[in-house]
Amino acid sequence: MSSINCIFCRIVSGEIQASIIYEDELAIAFRDINPQAPKHILIIPRNHVDSMNKMSAEDKDLVGHLLIAASSIASQEGIAETGYRTIINTGEDGGQTVWHLHVHLLGGRSLGWPPG
Ligand code: DGP
């Protein structure tokens, strides 16, 4: 399933270029175009899902898969030991700007808390 107007679906299909660093049957990961840390990677499902709000019980394996992929990418990127943050922004107040579910993986510097 893909959505014709979705920029991340167009990255999955190869129509739009991205710096893809990880791929498997369910997910891909690529570097954020506007990095907020030395390492800023987005992990997304290949199939279109708007947001966390559209998740249901049948997506539990997919959500787990995205987080396990994030953990593996953190190791691959050399930030597993120093630490990192995984974030899913949801909706307007959550700061979501792209309506295709994605996990941000940020690391490579000390990250402040609470987030802005
Ligand atoms: P969010 O605000 O949580 O919806 O995050 C969307 C992120 O997607 C934001 O950090 C910038 C990134 N982004 C938007 N368009 C593109 C693109 O065309 N390519 C890449 N690599 N990242 C993009």
Coordinates of N, CA, C and O and ligand atoms in Angstrom, one line a residue:
M1 N 0.8 -1.2 0.0 CA 0.0 0.0 0.0 C 0.9 1.2 0.0 O 1.8 1.4 0.8
S2 N 0.6 2.2 -0.9 CA 1.3 3.4 -0.9 C 0.3 4.5 -1.2 O -0.8 4.3 -1.7
S3 N 0.7 5.7 -0.8 CA -0.1 6.9 -1.0 C 0.6 7.8 -2.0 O 1.7 8.2 -1.8
I4 N -0.2 8.2 -3.0 CA 0.5 8.8 -4.2 C 1.1 10.2 -3.8 O 2.1 10.6 -4.4
N5 N 0.5 10.9 -2.9 CA 1.1 12.2 -2.5 C 2.0 12.2 -1.4 O 2.5 13.2 -0.9
C6 N 2.4 11.0 -0.9 CA 3.2 10.9 0.3 C 4.7 10.8 -0.1 O 5.2 9.9 -0.9
I7 N 5.5 11.8 0.4 CA 6.9 11.9 0.0 C 7.7 10.6 0.5 O 8.6 10.2 -0.2
F8 N 7.3 10.1 1.6 CA 8.1 8.9 2.1 C 7.7 7.7 1.2 O 8.6 6.8 1.0
C9 N 6.5 7.6 0.8 CA 6.1 6.5 -0.2 C 6.9 6.6 -1.4 O 7.4 5.6 -2.0
R10 N 7.2 7.9 -1.8 CA 8.0 8.1 -3.1 C 9.4 7.8 -2.8 O 10.2 7.4 -3.8
I11 N 9.9 7.9 -1.6 CA 11.3 7.4 -1.3 C 11.3 5.9 -1.3 O 12.2 5.3 -1.9
V12 N 10.3 5.3 -0.8 CA 10.2 3.8 -0.8 C 10.3 3.3 -2.2 O 11.0 2.3 -2.5
S13 N 9.5 3.9 -3.1 CA 9.4 3.4 -4.5 C 10.6 3.8 -5.3 O 10.8 3.3 -6.4
G14 N 11.5 4.7 -4.8 CA 12.7 5.1 -5.5 C 12.5 6.3 -6.4 O 13.4 6.7 -7.1
E15 N 11.3 6.8 -6.4 CA 11.0 8.0 -7.2 C 11.7 9.2 -6.7 O 12.1 10.1 -7.5
I16 N 11.9 9.3 -5.4 CA 12.7 10.4 -4.8 C 13.9 9.8 -4.1 O 13.8 8.8 -3.5
Q17 N 15.0 10.5 -4.4 CA 16.3 10.0 -3.9 C 16.4 10.3 -2.4 O 15.9 11.3 -1.9
A18 N 17.0 9.3 -1.7 CA 17.4 9.6 -0.2 C 18.6 8.7 0.1 O 19.0 7.8 -0.7
S19 N 19.3 9.1 1.1 CA 20.5 8.4 1.5 C 20.0 7.2 2.4 O 19.9 7.3 3.6
I20 N 19.7 6.1 1.7 CA 19.2 4.9 2.4 C 20.3 4.1 3.0 O 21.3 3.8 2.3
I21 N 20.2 3.8 4.3 CA 21.3 3.1 5.0 C 20.8 1.7 5.5 O 21.7 1.0 6.0
Y22 N 19.6 1.4 5.3 CA 19.1 0.1 5.8 C 17.8 -0.2 5.1 O 17.0 0.7 4.8
E23 N 17.6 -1.5 4.7 CA 16.4 -2.0 4.1 C 16.1 -3.4 4.5 O 17.0 -4.2 4.6
D24 N 14.9 -3.7 4.7 CA 14.4 -5.1 4.8 C 13.0 -5.2 4.2 O 12.6 -4.3 3.6
E25 N 12.4 -6.3 4.5 CA 11.1 -6.6 3.8 C 10.0 -5.7 4.3 O 9.0 -5.4 3.5
L26 N 10.1 -5.1 5.5 CA 9.0 -4.3 6.0 C 9.4 -2.8 6.2 O 8.5 -2.0 6.3
A27 N 10.7 -2.5 6.2 CA 11.1 -1.2 6.6 C 12.3 -0.7 5.7 O 13.0 -1.5 5.2
I28 N 12.4 0.6 5.7 CA 13.7 1.2 5.2 C 14.1 2.3 6.1 O 13.2 2.9 6.9
A29 N 15.3 2.7 6.1 CA 15.8 3.8 6.9 C 16.8 4.7 6.0 O 17.5 4.1 5.2
F30 N 16.7 6.0 6.3 CA 17.5 6.9 5.5 C 17.8 8.1 6.3 O 17.1 8.4 7.3
R31 N 18.8 8.9 5.9 CA 19.2 10.0 6.7 C 18.2 11.2 6.5 O 17.8 11.4 5.4
D32 N 17.9 11.9 7.6 CA 17.0 13.0 7.6 C 17.6 14.1 6.7 O 18.8 14.4 6.9
I33 N 16.8 14.7 5.9 CA 17.2 15.8 5.1 C 17.6 17.1 5.9 O 18.4 17.9 5.4
N34 N 17.1 17.2 7.1 CA 17.3 18.3 7.9 C 17.8 17.9 9.3 O 17.1 18.0 10.3
P35 N 19.0 17.3 9.4 CA 19.5 16.6 10.6 C 19.5 17.5 11.8 O 20.0 18.7 11.8
Q36 N 19.0 17.0 12.9 CA 19.0 17.8 14.2 C 20.1 17.3 15.2 O 20.2 17.7 16.3
A37 N 20.9 16.4 14.7 CA 22.0 15.8 15.5 C 23.0 15.2 14.5 O 22.7 15.0 13.3
P38 N 24.3 14.9 14.9 CA 25.2 14.3 13.9 C 24.7 13.1 13.3 O 25.0 12.8 12.1
K39 N 23.9 12.3 14.0 CA 23.3 11.1 13.4 C 21.8 11.4 13.5 O 21.3 11.5 14.6
H40 N 21.1 11.4 12.4 CA 19.6 11.6 12.4 C 19.1 10.8 11.3 O 19.2 11.2 10.1
I41 N 18.4 9.7 11.7 CA 18.0 8.7 10.7 C 16.5 8.5 10.9 O 16.0 8.6 12.0
L42 N 15.8 8.3 9.8 CA 14.3 8.0 9.9 C 14.1 6.5 9.5 O 14.6 6.1 8.4
I43 N 13.4 5.8 10.3 CA 13.0 4.4 10.0 C 11.5 4.4 9.7 O 10.7 4.9 10.6
I44 N 11.2 3.9 8.6 CA 9.8 4.0 8.2 C 9.3 2.6 7.7 O 10.1 1.8 7.1
P45 N 8.0 2.3 7.8 CA 7.5 1.1 7.2 C 7.4 1.3 5.7 O 7.1 2.4 5.2
R46 N 7.6 0.2 4.9 CA 7.4 0.3 3.5 C 6.0 0.7 3.1 O 5.7 1.5 2.2
N47 N 5.0 0.1 3.8 CA 3.6 0.4 3.6 C 3.2 1.7 4.2 O 3.7 2.0 5.3
H48 N 2.3 2.4 3.6 CA 1.9 3.6 4.1 C 1.0 3.5 5.3 O 0.0 2.8 5.3
V49 N 1.4 4.2 6.4 CA 0.5 4.3 7.6 C 0.6 5.8 8.0 O 1.8 6.3 8.1
D50 N -0.5 6.4 8.2 CA -0.4 7.9 8.4 C 0.4 8.3 9.6 O 1.2 9.2 9.6
S51 N 0.0 7.7 10.7 CA 0.6 8.1 12.0 C 0.4 7.0 13.1 O -0.3 6.1 12.8
M52 N 0.9 7.3 14.3 CA 0.6 6.4 15.4 C -0.9 6.3 15.7 O -1.4 5.3 16.1
N53 N -1.7 7.3 15.3 CA -3.1 7.3 15.6 C -3.8 6.2 14.7 O -4.9 5.9 15.0
K54 N -3.1 5.8 13.7 CA -3.8 4.7 12.8 C -3.3 3.3 13.2 O -3.7 2.4 12.5
M55 N -2.5 3.2 14.2 CA -2.0 1.9 14.6 C -3.1 1.1 15.3 O -3.9 1.7 16.1
S56 N -3.1 -0.2 15.0 CA -4.1 -1.0 15.8 C -3.3 -2.3 16.2 O -2.1 -2.4 15.9
A57 N -4.0 -3.2 16.9 CA -3.3 -4.4 17.4 C -2.6 -5.2 16.4 O -1.6 -5.7 16.6
E58 N -3.2 -5.1 15.2 CA -2.5 -5.9 14.1 C -1.2 -5.3 13.6 O -0.4 -6.0 12.9
D59 N -0.9 -4.1 14.1 CA 0.4 -3.5 13.7 C 1.5 -3.7 14.8 O 2.6 -3.2 14.7
K60 N 1.2 -4.5 15.8 CA 2.2 -4.6 16.9 C 3.5 -5.2 16.4 O 4.6 -4.7 16.9
D61 N 3.5 -6.1 15.5 CA 4.7 -6.7 15.0 C 5.5 -5.6 14.2 O 6.7 -5.5 14.3
L62 N 4.8 -4.8 13.5 CA 5.4 -3.8 12.7 C 6.1 -2.7 13.6 O 7.3 -2.4 13.3
V63 N 5.4 -2.3 14.6 CA 6.0 -1.3 15.5 C 7.3 -1.9 16.2 O 8.3 -1.2 16.3
G64 N 7.2 -3.1 16.6 CA 8.4 -3.8 17.2 C 9.5 -3.9 16.2 O 10.6 -3.6 16.5
H65 N 9.1 -4.2 15.0 CA 10.1 -4.3 13.9 C 10.9 -3.0 13.7 O 12.1 -3.0 13.6
L66 N 10.1 -1.9 13.7 CA 10.8 -0.6 13.5 C 11.7 -0.3 14.6 O 12.8 0.3 14.4
L67 N 11.4 -0.6 15.8 CA 12.3 -0.3 17.0 C 13.5 -1.2 17.0 O 14.6 -0.8 17.3
I68 N 13.3 -2.4 16.6 CA 14.5 -3.4 16.6 C 15.4 -2.9 15.4 O 16.6 -2.9 15.6
A69 N 14.8 -2.5 14.3 CA 15.7 -1.9 13.2 C 16.4 -0.7 13.8 O 17.6 -0.5 13.5
A70 N 15.8 0.2 14.5 CA 16.4 1.4 15.1 C 17.6 1.0 15.9 O 18.7 1.6 15.9
S71 N 17.4 0.0 16.8 CA 18.5 -0.5 17.6 C 19.7 -1.0 16.8 O 20.9 -0.7 17.1
S72 N 19.4 -1.8 15.8 CA 20.4 -2.3 14.9 C 21.2 -1.2 14.2 O 22.4 -1.2 14.1
I73 N 20.4 -0.2 13.7 CA 21.0 0.9 13.0 C 21.9 1.7 14.0 O 23.0 2.2 13.6
A74 N 21.5 1.9 15.2 CA 22.3 2.6 16.2 C 23.6 1.9 16.3 O 24.7 2.6 16.4
S75 N 23.6 0.6 16.4 CA 24.9 -0.1 16.5 C 25.7 0.1 15.2 O 26.9 0.4 15.3
Q76 N 25.1 0.0 14.1 CA 25.7 0.2 12.8 C 26.4 1.6 12.7 O 27.4 1.8 12.1
E77 N 25.7 2.6 13.2 CA 26.1 4.0 13.1 C 27.1 4.3 14.3 O 27.6 5.5 14.3
G78 N 27.4 3.4 15.2 CA 28.4 3.6 16.2 C 27.9 4.5 17.4 O 28.7 5.1 18.1
I79 N 26.6 4.5 17.6 CA 26.0 5.4 18.7 C 25.4 4.5 19.8 O 24.8 5.1 20.7
A80 N 25.4 3.2 19.7 CA 24.7 2.4 20.6 C 25.3 2.6 22.0 O 24.6 2.6 23.0
E81 N 26.6 2.7 22.1 CA 27.3 2.8 23.4 C 27.1 4.2 24.0 O 26.9 4.4 25.2
T82 N 27.2 5.2 23.2 CA 27.2 6.6 23.7 C 25.7 7.0 24.0 O 25.5 7.9 24.8
G83 N 24.8 6.4 23.3 CA 23.4 6.7 23.5 C 22.7 7.4 22.4 O 23.4 8.0 21.5
Y84 N 21.4 7.3 22.4 CA 20.6 7.9 21.3 C 19.2 8.0 21.8 O 18.8 7.6 22.9
R85 N 18.4 8.7 20.9 CA 17.0 8.8 21.3 C 16.1 8.4 20.1 O 16.5 8.7 18.9
T86 N 15.0 7.7 20.3 CA 14.1 7.3 19.3 C 12.8 8.1 19.6 O 12.3 8.1 20.7
I87 N 12.2 8.7 18.6 CA 11.1 9.6 18.7 C 10.1 9.3 17.6 O 10.5 9.2 16.4
I88 N 8.8 9.3 17.9 CA 7.7 9.3 16.9 C 6.8 10.5 17.2 O 6.1 10.5 18.2
N89 N 6.9 11.5 16.3 CA 6.1 12.7 16.4 C 4.7 12.3 15.9 O 4.6 11.7 14.8
T90 N 3.7 12.7 16.6 CA 2.3 12.4 16.2 C 1.4 13.7 16.2 O 1.3 14.3 17.3
G91 N 0.9 14.0 15.1 CA -0.1 15.1 15.0 C 0.6 16.5 15.2 O 1.8 16.6 15.3
E92 N -0.3 17.5 15.1 CA 0.2 18.9 15.1 C 1.0 19.2 16.3 O 2.2 19.7 16.2
D93 N 0.5 19.0 17.5 CA 1.2 19.3 18.7 C 2.5 18.4 18.9 O 3.4 18.9 19.5
G94 N 2.4 17.3 18.3 CA 3.6 16.4 18.4 C 4.7 16.8 17.4 O 5.8 16.2 17.4
G95 N 4.4 17.7 16.5 CA 5.4 18.2 15.6 C 5.5 17.3 14.3 O 6.5 17.4 13.6
Q96 N 4.5 16.5 14.0 CA 4.5 15.7 12.8 C 4.3 16.6 11.6 O 3.3 17.3 11.5
T97 N 5.2 16.4 10.6 CA 5.1 17.2 9.4 C 4.9 16.3 8.2 O 4.5 16.7 7.1
V98 N 5.4 15.1 8.3 CA 5.2 14.1 7.2 C 4.3 13.0 7.7 O 4.5 12.3 8.7
W99 N 3.2 12.8 6.9 CA 2.1 11.9 7.4 C 2.3 10.5 6.8 O 1.5 10.0 6.0
H100 N 3.5 10.0 7.2 CA 3.8 8.5 7.0 C 4.6 8.2 8.2 O 5.7 8.8 8.4
L101 N 4.1 7.2 9.0 CA 4.7 6.9 10.2 C 6.3 6.8 10.1 O 6.8 6.1 9.2
H102 N 7.0 7.4 11.0 CA 8.5 7.3 11.0 C 9.0 7.4 12.4 O 8.5 8.1 13.2
V103 N 10.1 6.7 12.7 CA 10.8 6.7 13.9 C 12.0 7.6 13.7 O 12.8 7.2 12.8
H104 N 12.2 8.6 14.4 CA 13.5 9.4 14.3 C 14.5 8.7 15.2 O 14.2 8.3 16.4
L105 N 15.7 8.5 14.8 CA 16.8 8.0 15.5 C 17.9 9.1 15.6 O 18.4 9.5 14.5
L106 N 18.1 9.7 16.8 CA 19.0 10.8 16.9 C 20.2 10.4 17.8 O 19.9 9.9 18.9
G107 N 21.4 10.8 17.5 CA 22.5 10.5 18.4 C 23.7 11.2 17.8 O 23.7 12.0 16.9
G108 N 24.8 11.0 18.5 CA 26.1 11.6 18.1 C 26.4 12.9 18.9 O 27.4 13.5 18.7
R109 N 25.5 13.3 19.8 CA 25.7 14.4 20.7 C 24.8 14.2 21.9 O 23.9 13.3 21.9
S110 N 25.1 14.9 23.0 CA 24.2 14.8 24.2 C 22.9 15.6 23.9 O 23.0 16.8 23.4
L111 N 21.8 14.9 24.1 CA 20.5 15.5 23.7 C 19.8 16.1 24.9 O 19.8 15.4 26.0
G112 N 19.3 17.3 24.8 CA 18.6 17.9 25.9 C 17.3 17.3 26.3 O 16.7 16.6 25.5
W113 N 16.9 17.5 27.5 CA 15.6 17.0 28.0 C 15.0 18.0 29.0 O 15.8 18.5 29.8
P114 N 13.8 18.4 29.0 CA 12.7 17.9 28.1 C 12.9 18.5 26.7 O 13.5 19.6 26.5
P115 N 12.3 17.9 25.6 CA 12.4 18.4 24.3 C 11.5 19.7 24.2 O 10.6 19.9 25.0
G116 N 11.8 20.5 23.3 CA 11.1 21.8 23.1 C 9.7 21.6 22.7 O 9.3 20.6 22.3
Ligands
DGP1 P1 8.3 14.9 11.5 O1 8.3 16.4 11.7 O2 8.4 14.1 12.8 O3 7.1 14.5 10.6 O4 9.6 14.5 10.7 C1 9.7 14.6 9.3 C2 11.1 14.6 9.0 O5 11.3 14.2 7.6 C3 11.8 15.9 9.1 O6 12.8 15.8 10.1 C4 12.5 16.2 7.8 C5 12.4 14.9 7.1 N1 12.1 15.0 5.6 C6 11.1 15.6 5.0 N2 11.2 15.5 3.7 C7 12.3 14.7 3.5 C8 12.9 14.2 2.3 O7 12.4 14.4 1.1 N3 14.0 13.4 2.4 C9 14.5 13.2 3.7 N4 15.6 12.4 3.7 N5 14.0 13.6 4.8 C10 12.9 14.4 4.7

